[in-house]
Coordinates of C-alpha atoms in Angstrom, one line a residue:
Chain B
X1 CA 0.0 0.0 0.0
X2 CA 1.3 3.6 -1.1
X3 CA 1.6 5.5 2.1
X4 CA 1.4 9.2 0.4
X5 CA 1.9 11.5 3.8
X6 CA 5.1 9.3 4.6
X7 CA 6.2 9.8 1.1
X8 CA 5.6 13.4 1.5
X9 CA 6.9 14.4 5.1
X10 CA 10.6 12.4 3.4
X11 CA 10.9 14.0 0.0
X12 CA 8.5 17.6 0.5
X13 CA 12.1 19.3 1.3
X14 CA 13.7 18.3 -2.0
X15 CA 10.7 18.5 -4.3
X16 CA 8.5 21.3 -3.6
X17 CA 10.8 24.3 -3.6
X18 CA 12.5 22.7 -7.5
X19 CA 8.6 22.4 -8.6
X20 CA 8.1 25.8 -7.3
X21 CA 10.7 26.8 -9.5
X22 CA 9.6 25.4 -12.2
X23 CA 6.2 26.7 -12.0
X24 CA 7.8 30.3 -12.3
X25 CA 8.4 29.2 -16.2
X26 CA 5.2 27.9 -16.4
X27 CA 3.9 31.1 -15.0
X28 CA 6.4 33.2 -17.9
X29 CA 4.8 31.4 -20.7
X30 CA 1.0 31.7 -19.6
X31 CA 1.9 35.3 -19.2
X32 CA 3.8 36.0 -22.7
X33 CA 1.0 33.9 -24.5
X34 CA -1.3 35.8 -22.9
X35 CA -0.5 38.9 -24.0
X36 CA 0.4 37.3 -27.6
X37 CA -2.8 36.3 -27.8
X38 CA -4.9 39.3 -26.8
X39 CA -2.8 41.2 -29.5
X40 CA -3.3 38.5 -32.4
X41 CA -6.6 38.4 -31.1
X42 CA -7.8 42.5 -31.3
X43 CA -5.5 42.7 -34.9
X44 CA -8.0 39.3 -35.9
X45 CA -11.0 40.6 -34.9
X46 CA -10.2 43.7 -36.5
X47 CA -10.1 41.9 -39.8
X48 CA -12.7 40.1 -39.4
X49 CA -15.0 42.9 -39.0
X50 CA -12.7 44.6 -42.3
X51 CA -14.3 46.1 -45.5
X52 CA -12.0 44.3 -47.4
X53 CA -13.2 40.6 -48.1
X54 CA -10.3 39.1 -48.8
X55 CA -8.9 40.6 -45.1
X56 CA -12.2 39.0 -44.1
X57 CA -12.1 35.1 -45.5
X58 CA -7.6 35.5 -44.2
X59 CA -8.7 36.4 -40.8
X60 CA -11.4 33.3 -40.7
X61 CA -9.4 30.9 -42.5
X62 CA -6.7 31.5 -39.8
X63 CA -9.3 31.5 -36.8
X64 CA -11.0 28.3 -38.3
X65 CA -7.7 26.8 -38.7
X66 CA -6.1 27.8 -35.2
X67 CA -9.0 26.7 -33.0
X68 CA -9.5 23.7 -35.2
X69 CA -6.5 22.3 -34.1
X70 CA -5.2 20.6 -31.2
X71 CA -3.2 22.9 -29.4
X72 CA -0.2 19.9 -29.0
X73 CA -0.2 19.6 -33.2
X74 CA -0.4 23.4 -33.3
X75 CA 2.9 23.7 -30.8
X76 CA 4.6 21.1 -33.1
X77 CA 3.8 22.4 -36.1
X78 CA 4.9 26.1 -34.6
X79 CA 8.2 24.6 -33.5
X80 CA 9.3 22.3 -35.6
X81 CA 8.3 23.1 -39.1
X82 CA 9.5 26.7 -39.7
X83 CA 13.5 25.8 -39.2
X84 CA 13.1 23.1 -41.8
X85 CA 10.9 25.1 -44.3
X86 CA 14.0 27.7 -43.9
X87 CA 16.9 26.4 -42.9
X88 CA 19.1 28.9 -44.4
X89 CA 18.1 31.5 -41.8
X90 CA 19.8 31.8 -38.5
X91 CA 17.2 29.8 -35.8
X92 CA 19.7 29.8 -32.5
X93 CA 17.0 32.6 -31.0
X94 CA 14.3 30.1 -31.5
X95 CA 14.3 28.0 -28.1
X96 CA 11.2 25.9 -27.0
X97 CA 10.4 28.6 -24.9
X98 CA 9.6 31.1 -27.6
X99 CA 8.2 27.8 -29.7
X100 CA 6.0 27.5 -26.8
X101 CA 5.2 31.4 -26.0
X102 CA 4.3 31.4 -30.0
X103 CA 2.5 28.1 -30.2
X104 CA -0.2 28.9 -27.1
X105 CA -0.3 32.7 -28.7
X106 CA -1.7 31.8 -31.5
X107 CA -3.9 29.4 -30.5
X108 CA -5.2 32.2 -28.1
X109 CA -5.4 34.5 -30.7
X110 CA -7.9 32.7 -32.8
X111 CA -10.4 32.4 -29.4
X112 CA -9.8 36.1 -28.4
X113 CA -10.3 36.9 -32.0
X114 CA -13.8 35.7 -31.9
X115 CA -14.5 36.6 -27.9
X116 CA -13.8 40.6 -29.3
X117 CA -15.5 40.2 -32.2
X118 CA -18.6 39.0 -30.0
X119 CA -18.1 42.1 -27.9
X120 CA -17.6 44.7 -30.9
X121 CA -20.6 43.3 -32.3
X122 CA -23.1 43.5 -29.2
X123 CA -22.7 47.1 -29.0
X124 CA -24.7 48.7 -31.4
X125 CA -23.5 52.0 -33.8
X126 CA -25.9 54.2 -32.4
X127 CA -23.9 54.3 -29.2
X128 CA -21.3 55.7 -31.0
X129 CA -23.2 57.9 -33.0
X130 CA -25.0 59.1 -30.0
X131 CA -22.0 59.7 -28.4
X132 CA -19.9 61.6 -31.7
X133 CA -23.3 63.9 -31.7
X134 CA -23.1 65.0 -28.2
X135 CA -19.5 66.6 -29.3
X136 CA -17.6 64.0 -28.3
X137 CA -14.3 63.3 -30.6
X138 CA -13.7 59.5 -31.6
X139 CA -11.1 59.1 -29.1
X140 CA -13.4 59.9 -26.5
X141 CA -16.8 58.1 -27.6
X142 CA -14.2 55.2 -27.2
X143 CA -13.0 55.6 -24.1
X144 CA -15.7 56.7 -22.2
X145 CA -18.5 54.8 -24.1
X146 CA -17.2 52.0 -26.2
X147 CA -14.9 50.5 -24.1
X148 CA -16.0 50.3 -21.0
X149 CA -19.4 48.6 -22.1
X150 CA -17.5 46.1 -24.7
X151 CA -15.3 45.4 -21.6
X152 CA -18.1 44.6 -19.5
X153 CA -19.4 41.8 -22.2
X154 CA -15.7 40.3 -23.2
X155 CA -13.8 40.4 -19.7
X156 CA -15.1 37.0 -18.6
X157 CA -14.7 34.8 -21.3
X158 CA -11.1 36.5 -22.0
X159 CA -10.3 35.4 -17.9
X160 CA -12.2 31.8 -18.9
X161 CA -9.4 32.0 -21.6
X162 CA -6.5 32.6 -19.1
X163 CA -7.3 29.7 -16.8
X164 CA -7.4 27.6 -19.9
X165 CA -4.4 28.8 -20.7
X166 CA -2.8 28.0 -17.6
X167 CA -3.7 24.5 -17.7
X168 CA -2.5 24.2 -21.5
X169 CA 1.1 25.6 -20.7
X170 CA 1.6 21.8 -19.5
X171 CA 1.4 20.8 -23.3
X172 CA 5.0 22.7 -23.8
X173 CA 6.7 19.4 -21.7
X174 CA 5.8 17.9 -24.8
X175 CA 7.8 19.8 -26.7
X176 CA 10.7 19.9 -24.7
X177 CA 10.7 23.3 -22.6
X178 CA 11.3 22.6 -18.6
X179 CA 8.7 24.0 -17.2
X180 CA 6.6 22.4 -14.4
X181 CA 5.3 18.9 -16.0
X182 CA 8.5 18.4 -17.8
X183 CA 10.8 18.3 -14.3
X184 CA 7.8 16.4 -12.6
X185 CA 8.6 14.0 -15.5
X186 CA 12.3 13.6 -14.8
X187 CA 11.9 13.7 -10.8
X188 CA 9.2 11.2 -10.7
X189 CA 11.2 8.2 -13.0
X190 CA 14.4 9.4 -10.7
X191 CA 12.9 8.8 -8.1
X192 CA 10.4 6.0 -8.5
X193 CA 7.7 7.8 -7.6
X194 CA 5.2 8.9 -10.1
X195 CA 1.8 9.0 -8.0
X196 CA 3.1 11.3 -5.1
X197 CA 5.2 13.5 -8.0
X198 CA 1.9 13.9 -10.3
X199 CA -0.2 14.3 -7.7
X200 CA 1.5 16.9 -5.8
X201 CA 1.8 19.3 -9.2
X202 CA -1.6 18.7 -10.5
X203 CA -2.2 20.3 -6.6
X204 CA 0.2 23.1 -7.9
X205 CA -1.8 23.4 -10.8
X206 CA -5.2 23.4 -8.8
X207 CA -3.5 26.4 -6.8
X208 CA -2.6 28.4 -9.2
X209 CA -5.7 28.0 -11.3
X210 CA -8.4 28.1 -8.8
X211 CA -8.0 31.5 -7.8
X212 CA -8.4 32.4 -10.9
X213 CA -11.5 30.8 -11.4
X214 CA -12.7 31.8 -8.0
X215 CA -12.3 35.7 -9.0
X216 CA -13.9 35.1 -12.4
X217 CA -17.2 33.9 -10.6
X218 CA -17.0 37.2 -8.7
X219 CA -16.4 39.4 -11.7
X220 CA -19.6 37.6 -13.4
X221 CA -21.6 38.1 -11.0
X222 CA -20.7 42.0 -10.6
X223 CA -20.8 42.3 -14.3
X224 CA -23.9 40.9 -14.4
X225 CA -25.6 42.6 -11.5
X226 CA -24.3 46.3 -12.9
X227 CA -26.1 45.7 -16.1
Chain N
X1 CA 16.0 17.3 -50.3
X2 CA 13.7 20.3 -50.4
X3 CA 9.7 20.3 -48.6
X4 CA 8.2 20.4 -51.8
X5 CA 10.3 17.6 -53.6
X6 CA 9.8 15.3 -50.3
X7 CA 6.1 16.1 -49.9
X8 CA 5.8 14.7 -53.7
X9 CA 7.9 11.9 -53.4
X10 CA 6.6 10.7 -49.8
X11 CA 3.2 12.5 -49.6
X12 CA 1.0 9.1 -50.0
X13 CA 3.3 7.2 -47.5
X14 CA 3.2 9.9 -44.7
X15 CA -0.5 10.2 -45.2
X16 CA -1.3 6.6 -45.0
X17 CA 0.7 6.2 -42.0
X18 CA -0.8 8.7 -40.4
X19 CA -4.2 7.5 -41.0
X20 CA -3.4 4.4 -40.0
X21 CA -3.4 6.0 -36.6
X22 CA -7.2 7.0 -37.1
X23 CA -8.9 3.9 -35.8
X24 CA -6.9 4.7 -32.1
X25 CA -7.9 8.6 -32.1
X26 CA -11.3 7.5 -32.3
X27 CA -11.4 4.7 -30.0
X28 CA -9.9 6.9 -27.3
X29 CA -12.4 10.0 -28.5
X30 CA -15.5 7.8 -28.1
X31 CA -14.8 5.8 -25.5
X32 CA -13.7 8.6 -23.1
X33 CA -16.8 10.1 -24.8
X34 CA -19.2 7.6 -23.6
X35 CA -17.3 7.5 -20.2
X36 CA -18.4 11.0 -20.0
X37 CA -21.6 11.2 -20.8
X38 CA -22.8 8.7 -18.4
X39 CA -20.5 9.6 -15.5
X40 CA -20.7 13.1 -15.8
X41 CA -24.4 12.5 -15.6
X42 CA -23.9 10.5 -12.5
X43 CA -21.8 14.0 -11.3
X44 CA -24.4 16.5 -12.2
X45 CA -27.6 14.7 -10.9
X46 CA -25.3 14.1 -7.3
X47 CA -24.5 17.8 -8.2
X48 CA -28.2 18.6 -7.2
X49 CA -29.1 16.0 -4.7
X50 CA -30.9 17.8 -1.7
X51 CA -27.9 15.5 0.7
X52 CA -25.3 18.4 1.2
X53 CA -22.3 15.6 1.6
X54 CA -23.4 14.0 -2.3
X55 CA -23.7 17.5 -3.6
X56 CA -20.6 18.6 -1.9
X57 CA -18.3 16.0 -3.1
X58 CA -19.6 16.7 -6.4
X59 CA -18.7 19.9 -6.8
X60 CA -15.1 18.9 -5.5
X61 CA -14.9 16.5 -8.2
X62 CA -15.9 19.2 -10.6
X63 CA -13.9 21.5 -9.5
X64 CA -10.3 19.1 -9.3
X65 CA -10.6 17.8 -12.7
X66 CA -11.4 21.5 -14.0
X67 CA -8.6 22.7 -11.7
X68 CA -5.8 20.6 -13.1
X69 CA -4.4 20.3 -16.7
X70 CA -6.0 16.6 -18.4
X71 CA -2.1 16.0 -19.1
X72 CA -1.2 15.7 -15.5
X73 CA -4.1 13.2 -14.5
X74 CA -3.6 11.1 -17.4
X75 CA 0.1 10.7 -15.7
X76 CA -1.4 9.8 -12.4
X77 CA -3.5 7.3 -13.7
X78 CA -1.0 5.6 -16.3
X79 CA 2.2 6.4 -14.7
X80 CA 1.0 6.4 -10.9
X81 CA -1.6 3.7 -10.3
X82 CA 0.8 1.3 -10.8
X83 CA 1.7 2.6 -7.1
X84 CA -1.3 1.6 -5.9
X85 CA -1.0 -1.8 -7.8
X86 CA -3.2 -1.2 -11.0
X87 CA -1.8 -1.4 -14.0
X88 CA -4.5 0.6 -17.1
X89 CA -2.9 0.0 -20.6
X90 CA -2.4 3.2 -22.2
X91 CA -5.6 3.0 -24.1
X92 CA -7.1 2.5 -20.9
X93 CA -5.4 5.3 -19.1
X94 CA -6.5 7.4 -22.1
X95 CA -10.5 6.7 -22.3
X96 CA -10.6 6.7 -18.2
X97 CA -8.6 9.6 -17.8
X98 CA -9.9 11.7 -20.7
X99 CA -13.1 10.3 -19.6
X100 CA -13.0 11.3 -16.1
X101 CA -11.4 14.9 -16.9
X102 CA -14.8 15.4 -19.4
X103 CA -17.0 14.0 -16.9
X104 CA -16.6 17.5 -15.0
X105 CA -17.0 19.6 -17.6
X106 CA -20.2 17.3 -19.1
X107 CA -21.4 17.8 -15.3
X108 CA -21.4 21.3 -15.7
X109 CA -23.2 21.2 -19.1
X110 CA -26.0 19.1 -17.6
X111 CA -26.5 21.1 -14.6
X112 CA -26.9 24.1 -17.0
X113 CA -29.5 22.1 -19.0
X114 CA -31.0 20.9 -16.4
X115 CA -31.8 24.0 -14.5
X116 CA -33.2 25.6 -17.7
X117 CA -35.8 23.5 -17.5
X118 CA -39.0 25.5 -15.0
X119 CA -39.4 23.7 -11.7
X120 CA -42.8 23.5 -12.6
X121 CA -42.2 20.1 -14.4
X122 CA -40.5 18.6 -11.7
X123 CA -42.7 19.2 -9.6
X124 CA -45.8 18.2 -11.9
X125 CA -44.2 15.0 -12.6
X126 CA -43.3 14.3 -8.5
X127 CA -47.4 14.9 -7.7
X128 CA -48.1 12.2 -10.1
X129 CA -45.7 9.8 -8.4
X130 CA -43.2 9.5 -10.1
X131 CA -39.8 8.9 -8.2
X132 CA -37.7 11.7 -8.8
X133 CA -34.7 9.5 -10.6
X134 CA -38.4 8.8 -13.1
X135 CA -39.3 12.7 -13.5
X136 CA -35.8 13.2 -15.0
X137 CA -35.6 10.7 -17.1
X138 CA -38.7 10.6 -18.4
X139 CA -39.6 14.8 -17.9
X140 CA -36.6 16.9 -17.2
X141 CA -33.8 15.4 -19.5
X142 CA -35.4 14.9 -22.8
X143 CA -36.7 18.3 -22.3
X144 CA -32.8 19.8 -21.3
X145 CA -31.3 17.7 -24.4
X146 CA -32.5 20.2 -26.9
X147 CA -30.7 23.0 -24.9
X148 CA -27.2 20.7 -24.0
X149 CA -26.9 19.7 -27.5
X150 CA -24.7 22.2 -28.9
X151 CA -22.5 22.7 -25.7
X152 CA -22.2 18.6 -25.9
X153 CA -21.1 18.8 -29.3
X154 CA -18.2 21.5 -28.8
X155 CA -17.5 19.3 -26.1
X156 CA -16.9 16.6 -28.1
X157 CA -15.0 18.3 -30.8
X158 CA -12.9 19.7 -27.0
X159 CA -12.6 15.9 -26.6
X160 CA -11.3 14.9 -29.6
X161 CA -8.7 17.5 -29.7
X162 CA -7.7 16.3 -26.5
X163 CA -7.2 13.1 -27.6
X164 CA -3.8 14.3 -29.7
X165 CA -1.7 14.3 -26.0
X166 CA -2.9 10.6 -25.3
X167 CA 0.6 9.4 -27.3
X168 CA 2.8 10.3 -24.0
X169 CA 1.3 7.5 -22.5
X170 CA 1.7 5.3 -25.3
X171 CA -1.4 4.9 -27.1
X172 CA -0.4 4.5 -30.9
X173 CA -2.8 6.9 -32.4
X174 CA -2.0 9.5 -35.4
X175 CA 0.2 11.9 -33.2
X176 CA 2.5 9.0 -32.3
X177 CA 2.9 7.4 -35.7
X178 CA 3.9 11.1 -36.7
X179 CA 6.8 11.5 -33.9
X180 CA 7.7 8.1 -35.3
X181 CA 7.3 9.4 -39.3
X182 CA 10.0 12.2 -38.1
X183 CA 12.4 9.6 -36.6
X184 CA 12.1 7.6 -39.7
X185 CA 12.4 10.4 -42.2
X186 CA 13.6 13.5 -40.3
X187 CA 10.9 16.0 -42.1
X188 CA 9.3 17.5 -39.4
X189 CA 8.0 19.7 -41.3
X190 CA 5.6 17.6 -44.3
X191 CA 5.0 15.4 -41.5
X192 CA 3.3 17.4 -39.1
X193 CA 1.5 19.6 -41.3
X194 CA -0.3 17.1 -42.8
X195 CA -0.9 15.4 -39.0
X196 CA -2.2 18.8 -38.9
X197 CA -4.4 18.4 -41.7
X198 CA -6.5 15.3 -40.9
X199 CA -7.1 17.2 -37.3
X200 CA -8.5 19.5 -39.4
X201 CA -10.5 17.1 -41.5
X202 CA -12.2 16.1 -38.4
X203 CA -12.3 19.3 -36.2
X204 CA -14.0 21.9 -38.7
X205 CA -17.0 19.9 -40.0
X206 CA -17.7 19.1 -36.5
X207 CA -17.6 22.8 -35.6
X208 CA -19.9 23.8 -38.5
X209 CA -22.2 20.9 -36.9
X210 CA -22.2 22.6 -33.9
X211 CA -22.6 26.3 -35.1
X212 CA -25.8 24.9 -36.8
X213 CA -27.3 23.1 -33.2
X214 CA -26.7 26.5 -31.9
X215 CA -28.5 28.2 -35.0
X216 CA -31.4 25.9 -34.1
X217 CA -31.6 25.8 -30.7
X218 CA -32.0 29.7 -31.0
X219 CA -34.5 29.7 -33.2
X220 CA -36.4 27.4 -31.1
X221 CA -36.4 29.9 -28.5

């Protein structure tokens, strides 16, 4: 019989604080993808929404073919396929990090891409109008009327996004970057003990997301309440 | 040997290979499919039960398997019940632990669904005696389907997605047989994109399927 708080009390010393470490990377990629996506996402939803049709059938085939993808065949294809499609150019720069950063950012960016396009859609022109025809300049009607209601609809499906995110940085083991999952990989066959190792970072993971999910809740409910 | 020249002289080999790995993605997509339907039902309706203890440990289930990445409990159930002195296959380890990470989220979906439905009928069906396991089945749940359909479907296009990490434990299935493709040839690049390609194959009809549901389901409203 596994006896897991034994386990625990004998290896917690030399385990927690190298996970914890780890975590930090895992922490530095949800982060950069995050704001990689939000950025792919508002320049995708601005084409989507374009004049231009041919901006228009780019910006879905991209968000059709992004989501439609499994995020682990999306990091391969991210990290592995551009050095050998070009191998003349110089790829030192490109670590698994960045493969992963990019991978998980463009994934993002196809969800956010819709998420904003949902919330630019809601709002309806006369609210802009409206605003332009009580003197206000464009900068302003989007500031002080534009933006804060398009906020209100998009903020919790973009926070739904970041927990989802969180949980997906452990895809990047899989592709070689040391982040959390990959060292619980190497100190659980070291040291014969995969259940207490795997068990103890997915309750890493659970801290680290939960909160989140807890203060999503809160912001729905204040959201909705305001409306 | 350049992408282009390799993609025409190997295309039809890669791409056979690679479907040869089909028949795997789907066994572990439906049968973790199936596992969740009917477990995460068993989740949702102890979800609701009036006993606080059922209720409570349901909504610790819920929120563990939402809490934690599906890559990490597929590890502690191929790579860690072996501690405890099971030992799952890998296509076991990938339809129970895919299966028990969707449960949660299918839990979720049915609550929704079910809650949609006005108390009213609950309650109409309970004063004509039914049991209450009878009202749902008979009253509540057909009526719920028609909204849970479309969220089921996403799920299940979520679900088969998902199935794409199930090689690090050592099910054969088409992302596998491409890691192996690159060994064997060494071109990432014609191998993964078209990997890529019968994902996509799969994933975008299944996503116009459930954009249509959701037309429906609208209209109905």
């Amino acid at each position: 019989m596994l006896k897991l708080p034994q386990i625990y009390a004998e290896n917690i010393n030399r385990w927690l604080p190298e996970l914890l470490w780890f975590a930090l990377t895992t922490l530095k990629i949800a982060l950069a993808a995050f704001v990689l996506a939000v950025l792919v996402g508002l320049a995708f939803a601005l084409l989507r929404t374009s004049r231009f049709a041919v901006l228009r059938v780019l910006a879905t085939a991209y968000i059709e073919i992004a989501r439609g993808l499994p995020i682990v065949v999306l990091l391969y294809i991210v990290y592995f396929v551009p050095p050998q499609l070009f191998p003349g150019l110089n790829w030192q720069w490109f670590t698994g990090f960045t493969g992963a950063v990019v991978g998980l950012g463009l994934h993002g960016g196809a969800i956010l891409a819709e998420v904003f396009r949902a919330g630019i859609e809601a709002l309806h022109k006369g609210q802009r109008e409206a605003a332009m025809s009580l003197g206000m300049t464009p900068t302003q009607s989007m500031a002080y009327i534009i933006l804060p209601q398009a906020t209100r609809i998009v903020l919790p499906p973009v926070a739904n996004y970041a927990i989802g995110l969180l949980k997906d940085t452990s895809l990047c083991s899989l592709i070689g970057v040391n982040e959390i999952m990959n060292d619980a990989k190497s100190i659980a066959f070291a040291d014969y003990q995969p259940m207490a190792v795997f068990v103890l970072v997915a309750a890493i993971y659970f801290v680290m997301s939960y909160p989140l999910s807890l203060a999503v809740r809160v912001l729905e409910r204040r959201l909705n309440v305001s409306r | 040997m350049t992408f282009w020249q390799f993609l025409h002289a190997k295309g039809w080999y890669l791409l056979s290979t690679l479907i040869g790995g089909w028949p795997q993605t789907a066994i572990v997509a439906l049968g973790s499919l199936v596992f969740a339907l009917i477990f995460g039902l068993a989740v949702a309706l102890l979800r609701l039960s009036p006993w606080r203890v059922l209720s409570w440990l349901a909504v610790a289930y819920i929120e563990f398997f939402r809490g934690t990445p599906a890559l990490v409990q597929l590890f502690v159930i191929y790579f860690g019940m072996p501690d405890i002195g099971l030992s799952p296959t890998p296509l076991e380890a990938a339809i129970v632990g895919l299966g028990l990470n969707g449960a949660a989220y299918l839990a979720e979906i049915y609550r929704a669904g079910i809650e949609s439905i006005h108390r009213g009928q609950l309650e109409a069906a309970l004063s004509l005696g039914m049991t209450p396991l009878k009202a749902m089945q008979h009253i509540v749940l057909p009526q719920a389907l028609r909204t849970m359909l479309p969220p089921i479907t996403s799920f299940a296009i979520v679900l088969l997605k998902d199935t794409a990490i199930v090689f690090s434990v050592g099910v054969v299935e088409i992302m596998a047989l491409a890691r192996n493709l690159v060994t064997e040839t060494l071109h990432s690049a014609a191998v993964y994109l078209i990997a890529g390609t019968i994902y996509l194959c799969m994933t975008i009809p299944m996503a116009r399927l459930a954009a249509r549901l959701e037309r429906q389901r609208q209209a109905w409203h």
